[in-house]
PDB file of C-alpha atoms and ligand atoms in Angstrom:
ATOM      1  CA  MET A   1      17.191-268.284 -56.326  1.00  0.00           C
ATOM      2  CA  SER A   2      15.797-264.995 -58.014  1.00  0.00           C
ATOM      3  CA  SER A   3      16.083-264.297 -61.429  1.00  0.00           C
ATOM      4  CA  GLU A   4      18.612-261.694 -60.780  1.00  0.00           C
ATOM      5  CA  GLN A   5      20.689-264.382 -59.070  1.00  0.00           C
ATOM      6  CA  SER A   6      20.425-266.906 -61.959  1.00  0.00           C
ATOM      7  CA  ALA A   7      21.373-264.364 -64.370  1.00  0.00           C
ATOM      8  CA  ALA A   8      24.588-263.295 -62.387  1.00  0.00           C
ATOM      9  CA  THR A   9      25.541-267.239 -61.839  1.00  0.00           C
ATOM     10  CA  ALA A  10      24.963-267.696 -65.690  1.00  0.00           C
ATOM     11  CA  ASP A  11      27.209-264.722 -66.316  1.00  0.00           C
ATOM     12  CA  GLN A  12      30.016-266.236 -64.039  1.00  0.00           C
ATOM     13  CA  HIS A  13      29.592-269.598 -65.960  1.00  0.00           C
ATOM     14  CA  ARG A  14      30.031-267.778 -69.419  1.00  0.00           C
ATOM     15  CA  ALA A  15      32.872-265.827 -67.714  1.00  0.00           C
ATOM     16  CA  ALA A  16      34.462-268.968 -66.395  1.00  0.00           C
ATOM     17  CA  ASN A  17      34.046-270.829 -69.753  1.00  0.00           C
ATOM     18  CA  SER A  18      35.841-268.095 -72.010  1.00  0.00           C
ATOM     19  CA  TRP A  19      39.559-267.071 -72.938  1.00  0.00           C
ATOM     20  CA  ARG A  20      40.037-263.579 -71.509  1.00  0.00           C
ATOM     21  CA  VAL A  21      43.120-261.872 -70.604  1.00  0.00           C
ATOM     22  CA  ALA A  22      44.772-261.568 -67.143  1.00  0.00           C
ATOM     23  CA  GLU A  23      47.703-259.368 -66.185  1.00  0.00           C
ATOM     24  CA  VAL A  24      50.432-260.583 -63.989  1.00  0.00           C
ATOM     25  CA  ILE A  25      49.976-257.992 -60.807  1.00  0.00           C
ATOM     26  CA  ALA A  26      52.767-259.592 -58.586  1.00  0.00           C
ATOM     27  CA  ALA A  27      55.055-262.416 -58.392  1.00  0.00           C
ATOM     28  CA  HIS A  28      57.384-264.239 -55.775  1.00  0.00           C
ATOM     29  CA  PHE A  29      59.192-267.106 -55.706  1.00  0.00           C
ATOM     30  CA  GLU A  30      58.327-269.612 -53.105  1.00  0.00           C
ATOM     31  CA  THR A  31      61.446-271.747 -52.987  1.00  0.00           C
ATOM     32  CA  ASP A  32      64.931-270.865 -53.745  1.00  0.00           C
ATOM     33  CA  ALA A  33      65.186-269.224 -57.311  1.00  0.00           C
ATOM     34  CA  SER A  34      68.751-270.537 -57.901  1.00  0.00           C
ATOM     35  CA  HIS A  35      67.734-274.213 -57.646  1.00  0.00           C
ATOM     36  CA  GLU A  36      66.305-276.104 -60.478  1.00  0.00           C
ATOM     37  CA  GLY A  37      62.524-276.877 -59.908  1.00  0.00           C
ATOM     38  CA  ALA A  38      61.938-273.671 -58.212  1.00  0.00           C
ATOM     39  CA  ALA A  39      58.376-272.846 -57.512  1.00  0.00           C
ATOM     40  CA  ARG A  40      56.747-269.299 -58.114  1.00  0.00           C
ATOM     41  CA  THR A  41      53.643-267.762 -57.363  1.00  0.00           C
ATOM     42  CA  LEU A  42      51.853-265.209 -59.879  1.00  0.00           C
ATOM     43  CA  ARG A  43      49.104-263.076 -58.809  1.00  0.00           C
ATOM     44  CA  LEU A  44      46.689-262.507 -61.501  1.00  0.00           C
ATOM     45  CA  ARG A  45      44.070-260.254 -62.447  1.00  0.00           C
ATOM     46  CA  ALA A  46      41.032-260.637 -64.699  1.00  0.00           C
ATOM     47  CA  PRO A  47      37.242-260.260 -64.385  1.00  0.00           C
ATOM     48  CA  GLY A  48      35.727-263.195 -62.456  1.00  0.00           C
ATOM     49  CA  LEU A  49      39.262-265.213 -62.230  1.00  0.00           C
ATOM     50  CA  GLY A  50      39.192-265.603 -58.273  1.00  0.00           C
ATOM     51  CA  SER A  51      37.212-268.577 -57.052  1.00  0.00           C
ATOM     52  CA  GLU A  52      35.575-269.113 -53.659  1.00  0.00           C
ATOM     53  CA  LEU A  53      35.650-272.761 -53.907  1.00  0.00           C
ATOM     54  CA  ALA A  54      39.282-274.102 -52.373  1.00  0.00           C
ATOM     55  CA  GLY A  55      40.297-276.773 -54.851  1.00  0.00           C
ATOM     56  CA  GLN A  56      39.481-275.344 -58.345  1.00  0.00           C
ATOM     57  CA  HIS A  57      41.805-274.430 -61.027  1.00  0.00           C
ATOM     58  CA  ILE A  58      42.286-272.429 -64.006  1.00  0.00           C
ATOM     59  CA  ASP A  59      43.524-273.011 -67.534  1.00  0.00           C
ATOM     60  CA  ILE A  60      46.625-270.872 -69.147  1.00  0.00           C
ATOM     61  CA  ARG A  61      47.441-270.468 -72.865  1.00  0.00           C
ATOM     62  CA  LEU A  62      50.127-269.114 -74.366  1.00  0.00           C
ATOM     63  CA  THR A  63      50.308-268.574 -78.065  1.00  0.00           C
ATOM     64  CA  ALA A  64      53.788-268.209 -79.533  1.00  0.00           C
ATOM     65  CA  PRO A  65      54.695-265.598 -82.408  1.00  0.00           C
ATOM     66  CA  ASP A  66      53.911-268.235 -85.124  1.00  0.00           C
ATOM     67  CA  GLY A  67      50.430-269.172 -83.873  1.00  0.00           C
ATOM     68  CA  TYR A  68      51.420-272.499 -82.132  1.00  0.00           C
ATOM     69  CA  THR A  69      49.614-272.570 -78.628  1.00  0.00           C
ATOM     70  CA  ALA A  70      50.142-274.458 -75.437  1.00  0.00           C
ATOM     71  CA  GLN A  71      47.458-274.752 -72.807  1.00  0.00           C
ATOM     72  CA  ARG A  72      48.113-275.877 -69.300  1.00  0.00           C
ATOM     73  CA  SER A  73      46.033-275.930 -65.953  1.00  0.00           C
ATOM     74  CA  TYR A  74      47.197-274.594 -62.823  1.00  0.00           C
ATOM     75  CA  SER A  75      45.393-274.993 -59.540  1.00  0.00           C
ATOM     76  CA  LEU A  76      44.245-271.713 -57.618  1.00  0.00           C
ATOM     77  CA  ALA A  77      46.256-271.369 -54.309  1.00  0.00           C
ATOM     78  CA  LEU A  78      43.804-269.242 -52.807  1.00  0.00           C
ATOM     79  CA  ALA A  79      39.808-269.386 -52.247  1.00  0.00           C
ATOM     80  CA  GLU A  80      39.231-265.615 -52.040  1.00  0.00           C
ATOM     81  CA  GLY A  81      36.656-264.724 -54.963  1.00  0.00           C
ATOM     82  CA  GLY A  82      36.710-261.520 -56.790  1.00  0.00           C
ATOM     83  CA  ASP A  83      38.859-260.750 -60.107  1.00  0.00           C
ATOM     84  CA  GLU A  84      42.369-261.623 -58.504  1.00  0.00           C
ATOM     85  CA  ALA A  85      43.897-265.125 -58.308  1.00  0.00           C
ATOM     86  CA  GLU A  86      47.089-266.696 -57.465  1.00  0.00           C
ATOM     87  CA  ILE A  87      48.863-270.015 -58.754  1.00  0.00           C
ATOM     88  CA  THR A  88      52.182-271.528 -58.033  1.00  0.00           C
ATOM     89  CA  VAL A  89      53.964-273.042 -60.451  1.00  0.00           C
ATOM     90  CA  GLU A  90      56.900-275.590 -60.157  1.00  0.00           C
ATOM     91  CA  GLU A  91      59.420-275.582 -62.522  1.00  0.00           C
ATOM     92  CA  LEU A  92      60.050-278.586 -64.768  1.00  0.00           C
ATOM     93  CA  ALA A  93      63.216-278.215 -66.534  1.00  0.00           C
ATOM     94  CA  ASP A  94      62.395-279.932 -69.740  1.00  0.00           C
ATOM     95  CA  GLY A  95      58.910-278.390 -69.713  1.00  0.00           C
ATOM     96  CA  GLU A  96      57.241-276.252 -72.290  1.00  0.00           C
ATOM     97  CA  VAL A  97      55.113-273.756 -70.119  1.00  0.00           C
ATOM     98  CA  SER A  98      56.313-274.056 -66.565  1.00  0.00           C
ATOM     99  CA  PRO A  99      59.775-272.825 -67.163  1.00  0.00           C
ATOM    100  CA  TYR A 100      58.285-269.851 -68.698  1.00  0.00           C
ATOM    101  CA  LEU A 101      55.850-268.917 -65.983  1.00  0.00           C
ATOM    102  CA  VAL A 102      58.587-269.658 -63.328  1.00  0.00           C
ATOM    103  CA  ARG A 103      61.401-267.669 -65.105  1.00  0.00           C
ATOM    104  CA  GLY A 104      59.943-265.649 -68.019  1.00  0.00           C
ATOM    105  CA  ILE A 105      56.861-263.790 -67.297  1.00  0.00           C
ATOM    106  CA  ALA A 106      57.311-260.517 -65.504  1.00  0.00           C
ATOM    107  CA  VAL A 107      54.821-258.695 -63.347  1.00  0.00           C
ATOM    108  CA  GLY A 108      52.760-256.289 -65.837  1.00  0.00           C
ATOM    109  CA  GLU A 109      52.861-258.919 -68.764  1.00  0.00           C
ATOM    110  CA  GLN A 110      49.770-260.517 -69.884  1.00  0.00           C
ATOM    111  CA  LEU A 111      48.701-264.074 -70.276  1.00  0.00           C
ATOM    112  CA  GLU A 112      45.268-265.968 -71.551  1.00  0.00           C
ATOM    113  CA  VAL A 113      43.379-267.620 -69.002  1.00  0.00           C
ATOM    114  CA  ARG A 114      39.958-269.719 -68.476  1.00  0.00           C
ATOM    115  CA  GLY A 115      38.268-270.503 -65.511  1.00  0.00           C
ATOM    116  CA  PRO A 116      37.715-271.118 -62.688  1.00  0.00           C
ATOM    117  CA  VAL A 117      37.026-274.624 -63.300  1.00  0.00           C
ATOM    118  CA  GLY A 118      36.199-277.857 -61.455  1.00  0.00           C
ATOM    119  CA  GLY A 119      33.620-278.800 -59.030  1.00  0.00           C
ATOM    120  CA  TRP A 120      34.553-282.279 -57.753  1.00  0.00           C
ATOM    121  CA  PHE A 121      38.251-281.594 -56.510  1.00  0.00           C
ATOM    122  CA  VAL A 122      36.671-279.178 -53.960  1.00  0.00           C
ATOM    123  CA  TRP A 123      36.379-278.645 -49.993  1.00  0.00           C
ATOM    124  CA  HIS A 124      32.963-277.070 -48.878  1.00  0.00           C
ATOM    125  CA  GLU A 125      33.660-274.805 -45.891  1.00  0.00           C
ATOM    126  CA  GLU A 126      30.104-275.967 -44.496  1.00  0.00           C
ATOM    127  CA  ASP A 127      31.519-279.625 -44.537  1.00  0.00           C
ATOM    128  CA  ASP A 128      32.575-280.583 -40.751  1.00  0.00           C
ATOM    129  CA  TRP A 129      34.145-284.094 -41.692  1.00  0.00           C
ATOM    130  CA  PRO A 130      37.608-284.776 -40.435  1.00  0.00           C
ATOM    131  CA  VAL A 131      40.053-284.207 -43.477  1.00  0.00           C
ATOM    132  CA  VAL A 132      43.387-285.497 -44.597  1.00  0.00           C
ATOM    133  CA  LEU A 133      45.098-283.734 -47.336  1.00  0.00           C
ATOM    134  CA  ILE A 134      47.656-285.599 -49.164  1.00  0.00           C
ATOM    135  CA  ALA A 135      50.036-283.839 -51.158  1.00  0.00           C
ATOM    136  CA  GLY A 136      52.919-285.055 -53.536  1.00  0.00           C
ATOM    137  CA  GLY A 137      55.196-282.236 -54.595  1.00  0.00           C
ATOM    138  CA  SER A 138      53.234-279.433 -56.567  1.00  0.00           C
ATOM    139  CA  GLY A 139      50.088-281.050 -55.452  1.00  0.00           C
ATOM    140  CA  VAL A 140      50.100-278.749 -52.376  1.00  0.00           C
ATOM    141  CA  VAL A 141      48.785-275.892 -54.336  1.00  0.00           C
ATOM    142  CA  PRO A 142      44.819-276.869 -54.011  1.00  0.00           C
ATOM    143  CA  LEU A 143      45.270-278.194 -50.753  1.00  0.00           C
ATOM    144  CA  MET A 144      46.990-275.094 -49.806  1.00  0.00           C
ATOM    145  CA  ALA A 145      43.662-273.312 -51.021  1.00  0.00           C
ATOM    146  CA  MET A 146      41.670-275.635 -48.416  1.00  0.00           C
ATOM    147  CA  ALA A 147      43.896-275.075 -45.789  1.00  0.00           C
ATOM    148  CA  ARG A 148      43.814-271.314 -46.054  1.00  0.00           C
ATOM    149  CA  ARG A 149      40.095-271.085 -46.590  1.00  0.00           C
ATOM    150  CA  HIS A 150      39.878-273.364 -43.502  1.00  0.00           C
ATOM    151  CA  ARG A 151      41.543-270.990 -41.561  1.00  0.00           C
ATOM    152  CA  ALA A 152      40.021-268.041 -43.335  1.00  0.00           C
ATOM    153  CA  VAL A 153      36.434-269.109 -42.277  1.00  0.00           C
ATOM    154  CA  GLY A 154      37.627-270.485 -38.927  1.00  0.00           C
ATOM    155  CA  SER A 155      36.257-273.955 -39.506  1.00  0.00           C
ATOM    156  CA  ALA A 156      36.480-276.551 -36.625  1.00  0.00           C
ATOM    157  CA  ALA A 157      37.070-279.208 -39.147  1.00  0.00           C
ATOM    158  CA  ARG A 158      39.947-281.184 -38.058  1.00  0.00           C
ATOM    159  CA  PHE A 159      42.540-281.048 -40.868  1.00  0.00           C
ATOM    160  CA  ILE A 160      45.911-282.738 -41.304  1.00  0.00           C
ATOM    161  CA  MET A 161      48.332-282.490 -44.325  1.00  0.00           C
ATOM    162  CA  LEU A 162      50.656-285.125 -45.413  1.00  0.00           C
ATOM    163  CA  TYR A 163      53.093-283.537 -47.763  1.00  0.00           C
ATOM    164  CA  SER A 164      55.754-285.690 -49.611  1.00  0.00           C
ATOM    165  CA  VAL A 165      58.289-283.560 -51.148  1.00  0.00           C
ATOM    166  CA  ARG A 166      61.681-284.516 -52.620  1.00  0.00           C
ATOM    167  CA  SER A 167      63.870-282.598 -50.332  1.00  0.00           C
ATOM    168  CA  PRO A 168      63.807-279.503 -48.047  1.00  0.00           C
ATOM    169  CA  ASP A 169      64.275-276.971 -50.629  1.00  0.00           C
ATOM    170  CA  ARG A 170      61.482-278.100 -52.644  1.00  0.00           C
ATOM    171  CA  VAL A 171      58.856-277.370 -49.920  1.00  0.00           C
ATOM    172  CA  ILE A 172      56.504-274.826 -51.111  1.00  0.00           C
ATOM    173  CA  TYR A 173      54.669-272.680 -48.340  1.00  0.00           C
ATOM    174  CA  GLY A 174      56.998-274.088 -45.681  1.00  0.00           C
ATOM    175  CA  ASP A 175      56.859-271.117 -43.668  1.00  0.00           C
ATOM    176  CA  GLU A 176      53.107-270.614 -43.624  1.00  0.00           C
ATOM    177  CA  LEU A 177      52.198-274.360 -43.275  1.00  0.00           C
ATOM    178  CA  HIS A 178      54.673-274.686 -40.123  1.00  0.00           C
ATOM    179  CA  GLU A 179      52.907-271.322 -38.837  1.00  0.00           C
ATOM    180  CA  LEU A 180      49.452-272.705 -39.390  1.00  0.00           C
ATOM    181  CA  ALA A 181      50.397-276.217 -37.709  1.00  0.00           C
ATOM    182  CA  SER A 182      51.678-274.254 -34.791  1.00  0.00           C
ATOM    183  CA  ASP A 183      48.711-272.424 -34.034  1.00  0.00           C
ATOM    184  CA  ARG A 184      46.929-273.955 -31.395  1.00  0.00           C
ATOM    185  CA  ALA A 185      43.603-272.658 -32.007  1.00  0.00           C
ATOM    186  CA  ALA A 186      43.936-274.158 -35.705  1.00  0.00           C
ATOM    187  CA  PRO A 187      42.664-277.620 -35.822  1.00  0.00           C
ATOM    188  CA  PHE A 188      45.468-278.182 -38.289  1.00  0.00           C
ATOM    189  CA  ASP A 189      48.375-280.722 -38.427  1.00  0.00           C
ATOM    190  CA  LEU A 190      51.142-281.206 -40.786  1.00  0.00           C
ATOM    191  CA  MET A 191      53.282-284.027 -41.332  1.00  0.00           C
ATOM    192  CA  LEU A 192      56.185-283.732 -43.875  1.00  0.00           C
ATOM    193  CA  PHE A 193      57.920-286.649 -45.540  1.00  0.00           C
ATOM    194  CA  TYR A 194      60.858-286.317 -47.644  1.00  0.00           C
ATOM    195  CA  THR A 195      61.569-288.850 -50.499  1.00  0.00           C
ATOM    196  CA  ARG A 196      64.845-287.987 -51.568  1.00  0.00           C
ATOM    197  CA  GLU A 197      66.948-285.765 -48.967  1.00  0.00           C
ATOM    198  CA  ALA A 198      65.786-285.160 -45.279  1.00  0.00           C
ATOM    199  CA  PRO A 199      66.936-282.336 -43.126  1.00  0.00           C
ATOM    200  CA  PRO A 200      69.786-283.106 -40.714  1.00  0.00           C
ATOM    201  CA  GLU A 201      67.341-283.030 -37.831  1.00  0.00           C
ATOM    202  CA  SER A 202      64.744-285.544 -39.562  1.00  0.00           C
ATOM    203  CA  THR A 203      64.570-288.974 -37.761  1.00  0.00           C
ATOM    204  CA  ARG A 204      62.602-290.590 -40.717  1.00  0.00           C
ATOM    205  CA  PRO A 205      65.369-291.494 -43.376  1.00  0.00           C
ATOM    206  CA  PRO A 206      64.375-290.344 -46.883  1.00  0.00           C
ATOM    207  CA  GLY A 207      61.793-292.426 -48.700  1.00  0.00           C
ATOM    208  CA  ARG A 208      58.277-292.675 -50.232  1.00  0.00           C
ATOM    209  CA  LEU A 209      55.253-292.207 -48.024  1.00  0.00           C
ATOM    210  CA  THR A 210      54.278-295.825 -46.738  1.00  0.00           C
ATOM    211  CA  ARG A 211      50.987-297.533 -46.651  1.00  0.00           C
ATOM    212  CA  ASP A 212      51.297-297.245 -42.497  1.00  0.00           C
ATOM    213  CA  GLU A 213      52.273-293.557 -42.698  1.00  0.00           C
ATOM    214  CA  VAL A 214      48.677-292.589 -44.415  1.00  0.00           C
ATOM    215  CA  ALA A 215      46.798-295.170 -42.494  1.00  0.00           C
ATOM    216  CA  THR A 216      48.085-293.971 -39.122  1.00  0.00           C
ATOM    217  CA  ALA A 217      47.148-290.235 -40.146  1.00  0.00           C
ATOM    218  CA  ALA A 218      43.587-291.335 -41.289  1.00  0.00           C
ATOM    219  CA  MET A 219      41.900-290.485 -38.128  1.00  0.00           C
ATOM    220  CA  ASP A 220      38.430-292.342 -38.333  1.00  0.00           C
ATOM    221  CA  GLU A 221      36.208-293.834 -40.619  1.00  0.00           C
ATOM    222  CA  ASP A 222      34.048-290.695 -41.112  1.00  0.00           C
ATOM    223  CA  VAL A 223      37.359-288.829 -42.722  1.00  0.00           C
ATOM    224  CA  ARG A 224      37.732-287.312 -46.084  1.00  0.00           C
ATOM    225  CA  PHE A 225      40.673-287.588 -48.176  1.00  0.00           C
ATOM    226  CA  PHE A 226      42.161-284.917 -50.862  1.00  0.00           C
ATOM    227  CA  ILE A 227      45.110-286.554 -52.836  1.00  0.00           C
ATOM    228  CA  CYS A 228      47.058-284.498 -55.040  1.00  0.00           C
ATOM    229  CA  GLY A 229      50.076-284.746 -57.159  1.00  0.00           C
ATOM    230  CA  PRO A 230      51.718-286.626 -59.757  1.00  0.00           C
ATOM    231  CA  THR A 231      49.810-289.371 -61.263  1.00  0.00           C
ATOM    232  CA  ALA A 232      51.650-292.409 -59.964  1.00  0.00           C
ATOM    233  CA  PHE A 233      51.683-290.963 -56.700  1.00  0.00           C
ATOM    234  CA  VAL A 234      48.132-290.221 -56.466  1.00  0.00           C
ATOM    235  CA  GLU A 235      46.985-293.573 -57.857  1.00  0.00           C
ATOM    236  CA  THR A 236      49.198-295.480 -55.506  1.00  0.00           C
ATOM    237  CA  VAL A 237      48.177-293.448 -52.374  1.00  0.00           C
ATOM    238  CA  ALA A 238      44.468-293.740 -53.311  1.00  0.00           C
ATOM    239  CA  ASN A 239      44.442-297.393 -54.120  1.00  0.00           C
ATOM    240  CA  ARG A 240      46.103-298.487 -50.897  1.00  0.00           C
ATOM    241  CA  LEU A 241      43.402-296.516 -48.950  1.00  0.00           C
ATOM    242  CA  ILE A 242      40.987-298.511 -50.984  1.00  0.00           C
ATOM    243  CA  ASP A 243      42.629-301.701 -50.293  1.00  0.00           C
ATOM    244  CA  ASP A 244      42.812-300.683 -46.656  1.00  0.00           C
ATOM    245  CA  GLY A 245      38.980-300.218 -46.423  1.00  0.00           C
ATOM    246  CA  PHE A 246      38.140-296.884 -46.977  1.00  0.00           C
ATOM    247  CA  ASP A 247      35.217-295.787 -48.905  1.00  0.00           C
ATOM    248  CA  PRO A 248      36.017-294.668 -52.505  1.00  0.00           C
ATOM    249  CA  ASP A 249      33.528-292.277 -52.324  1.00  0.00           C
ATOM    250  CA  ARG A 250      35.416-290.443 -49.654  1.00  0.00           C
ATOM    251  CA  ILE A 251      38.460-290.028 -51.478  1.00  0.00           C
ATOM    252  CA  LYS A 252      39.035-287.036 -54.003  1.00  0.00           C
ATOM    253  CA  THR A 253      42.155-287.121 -56.351  1.00  0.00           C
ATOM    254  CA  GLU A 254      43.652-284.529 -58.557  1.00  0.00           C
ATOM    255  CA  ARG A 255      46.387-285.819 -60.848  1.00  0.00           C
ATOM    256  CA  PHE A 256      48.835-283.365 -62.272  1.00  0.00           C
ATOM    257  CA  GLY A 257      50.297-285.696 -64.935  1.00  0.00           C
ATOM    258  CA  GLY A 258      53.904-286.892 -65.165  1.00  0.00           C
TER     259      GLY A 258
HETATM  260  C1  FAD B 301      44.028-279.798 -62.503  1.00  0.00           C
HETATM  261  C2  FAD B 301      45.281-279.450 -62.735  1.00  0.00           C
HETATM  262  C3  FAD B 301      46.139-278.573 -61.729  1.00  0.00           C
HETATM  263  C4  FAD B 301      47.394-278.359 -62.080  1.00  0.00           C
HETATM  264  N1  FAD B 301      47.946-277.537 -61.032  1.00  0.00           N
HETATM  265  C5  FAD B 301      49.064-277.356 -61.066  1.00  0.00           C
HETATM  266  C6  FAD B 301      49.904-276.254 -60.024  1.00  0.00           C
HETATM  267  O1  FAD B 301      49.082-275.854 -59.082  1.00  0.00           O
HETATM  268  N2  FAD B 301      51.138-276.390 -60.207  1.00  0.00           N
HETATM  269  C7  FAD B 301      52.183-276.734 -60.968  1.00  0.00           C
HETATM  270  O2  FAD B 301      53.079-276.657 -60.867  1.00  0.00           O
HETATM  271  N3  FAD B 301      51.310-277.647 -61.812  1.00  0.00           N
HETATM  272  C8  FAD B 301      50.043-277.985 -61.943  1.00  0.00           C
HETATM  273  N4  FAD B 301      49.422-278.870 -62.796  1.00  0.00           N
HETATM  274  C9  FAD B 301      50.330-279.287 -63.941  1.00  0.00           C
HETATM  275  C10 FAD B 301      50.650-278.487 -64.981  1.00  0.00           C
HETATM  276  O3  FAD B 301      49.281-278.346 -65.583  1.00  0.00           O
HETATM  277  C11 FAD B 301      51.500-278.767 -65.973  1.00  0.00           C
HETATM  278  O4  FAD B 301      51.520-280.192 -66.581  1.00  0.00           O
HETATM  279  C12 FAD B 301      53.155-278.590 -65.558  1.00  0.00           C
HETATM  280  O5  FAD B 301      53.474-277.226 -65.237  1.00  0.00           O
HETATM  281  C13 FAD B 301      54.169-278.973 -66.654  1.00  0.00           C
HETATM  282  O6  FAD B 301      53.830-278.277 -67.759  1.00  0.00           O
HETATM  283  P1  FAD B 301      55.266-278.100 -68.572  1.00  0.00           P
HETATM  284  O7  FAD B 301      54.547-277.536 -69.968  1.00  0.00           O
HETATM  285  O8  FAD B 301      56.338-277.369 -68.157  1.00  0.00           O
HETATM  286  O9  FAD B 301      55.605-279.662 -68.999  1.00  0.00           O
HETATM  287  P2  FAD B 301      55.223-280.260 -70.212  1.00  0.00           P
HETATM  288  O10 FAD B 301      56.210-279.677 -71.371  1.00  0.00           O
HETATM  289  O11 FAD B 301      53.658-280.564 -70.281  1.00  0.00           O
HETATM  290  O12 FAD B 301      56.293-281.469 -69.900  1.00  0.00           O
HETATM  291  C14 FAD B 301      55.737-282.608 -68.697  1.00  0.00           C
HETATM  292  C15 FAD B 301      56.803-283.551 -68.703  1.00  0.00           C
HETATM  293  O13 FAD B 301      56.483-284.471 -69.637  1.00  0.00           O
HETATM  294  C16 FAD B 301      57.592-284.676 -70.371  1.00  0.00           C
HETATM  295  N5  FAD B 301      57.228-284.610 -71.957  1.00  0.00           N
HETATM  296  C17 FAD B 301      56.638-283.598 -72.515  1.00  0.00           C
HETATM  297  N6  FAD B 301      56.707-284.032 -73.779  1.00  0.00           N
HETATM  298  C18 FAD B 301      56.821-285.433 -73.715  1.00  0.00           C
HETATM  299  C19 FAD B 301      56.916-286.235 -74.887  1.00  0.00           C
HETATM  300  N7  FAD B 301      56.520-285.852 -76.102  1.00  0.00           N
HETATM  301  N8  FAD B 301      57.275-287.481 -74.709  1.00  0.00           N
HETATM  302  C20 FAD B 301      58.037-287.830 -73.402  1.00  0.00           C
HETATM  303  N9  FAD B 301      57.864-286.958 -72.416  1.00  0.00           N
HETATM  304  C21 FAD B 301      57.465-285.887 -72.577  1.00  0.00           C
HETATM  305  C22 FAD B 301      58.633-283.425 -70.175  1.00  0.00           C
HETATM  306  O14 FAD B 301      59.918-283.961 -70.089  1.00  0.00           O
HETATM  307  C23 FAD B 301      58.227-283.159 -68.704  1.00  0.00           C
HETATM  308  O15 FAD B 301      58.915-283.812 -67.619  1.00  0.00           O
HETATM  309  C24 FAD B 301      48.230-279.314 -62.717  1.00  0.00           C
HETATM  310  C25 FAD B 301      47.484-280.188 -63.687  1.00  0.00           C
HETATM  311  C26 FAD B 301      46.262-280.114 -63.812  1.00  0.00           C
HETATM  312  C27 FAD B 301      45.924-281.402 -64.768  1.00  0.00           C
END
């Protein structure tokens, strides 16, 4: 690495670690806004906020007029680099920060941000291992960044996504995921699992993702897993895989809390 490149990398690290102001430059709902638990995508602009590494996240800090602050992490939904980034936030009706990001903040307003951060839960585009992406609820966000990057770089790595979601109205990025899966040129498969309410055409009764469903999707022993969602979901799925003999070093997890 040349001295100019090292200086540029050092600048990027410094920028990622410092709080700065981002502007909301676009926003749209990913799911029906009239339903509780809706998900909304915000496009943000701040120096160096975009990541090229699929799976990273940013931190957002809100400050009330009395000085009280609340800070939360949000995965980047795109891996494009540059100064723009997208996050997708699912509303927790009794939460502190997510209702504001989903229902409150408007285009043109500002937020404090830090990042992008995280170097473990990331998919590297030069890897050609088969990958199983396992999402619980809003845990689909960083996995979508991986799926989008996978398509953008024309990766030949086999990808399959298992997406566990409460009901059809909670499916985030539904159209795009179906479109990706129906593209015969893209080595991407999608399996949706509804936990509480399945659509009428579904032959699978609602219920949690089973051990057999995960094991069946795990194509071969070289497979790598990325599992993301609520803590209990992630731990249950990862522990079962380890019990079934999959190498823990090939299982990467990200817990969203809750
Ligand atoms: C790395 C990372 C990436 C993430 N990416 C995303 C993402 O892409 N999209 C996304 O939607 N979320 C993401 N999250 C989760 C996100 O950071 C927030 O946790 C989420 O939005 C909820 O925040 P909140 O302030 O609305 O809820 P909180 O106010 O934090 O509440 C969360 C839950 O805890 C309960 N609770 C709060 N306080 C208490 C208490 N004192 N006692 C008992 N229960 C309590 C609430 O009832 C609520 O159900 C990510 C988390 C991490 C760590």
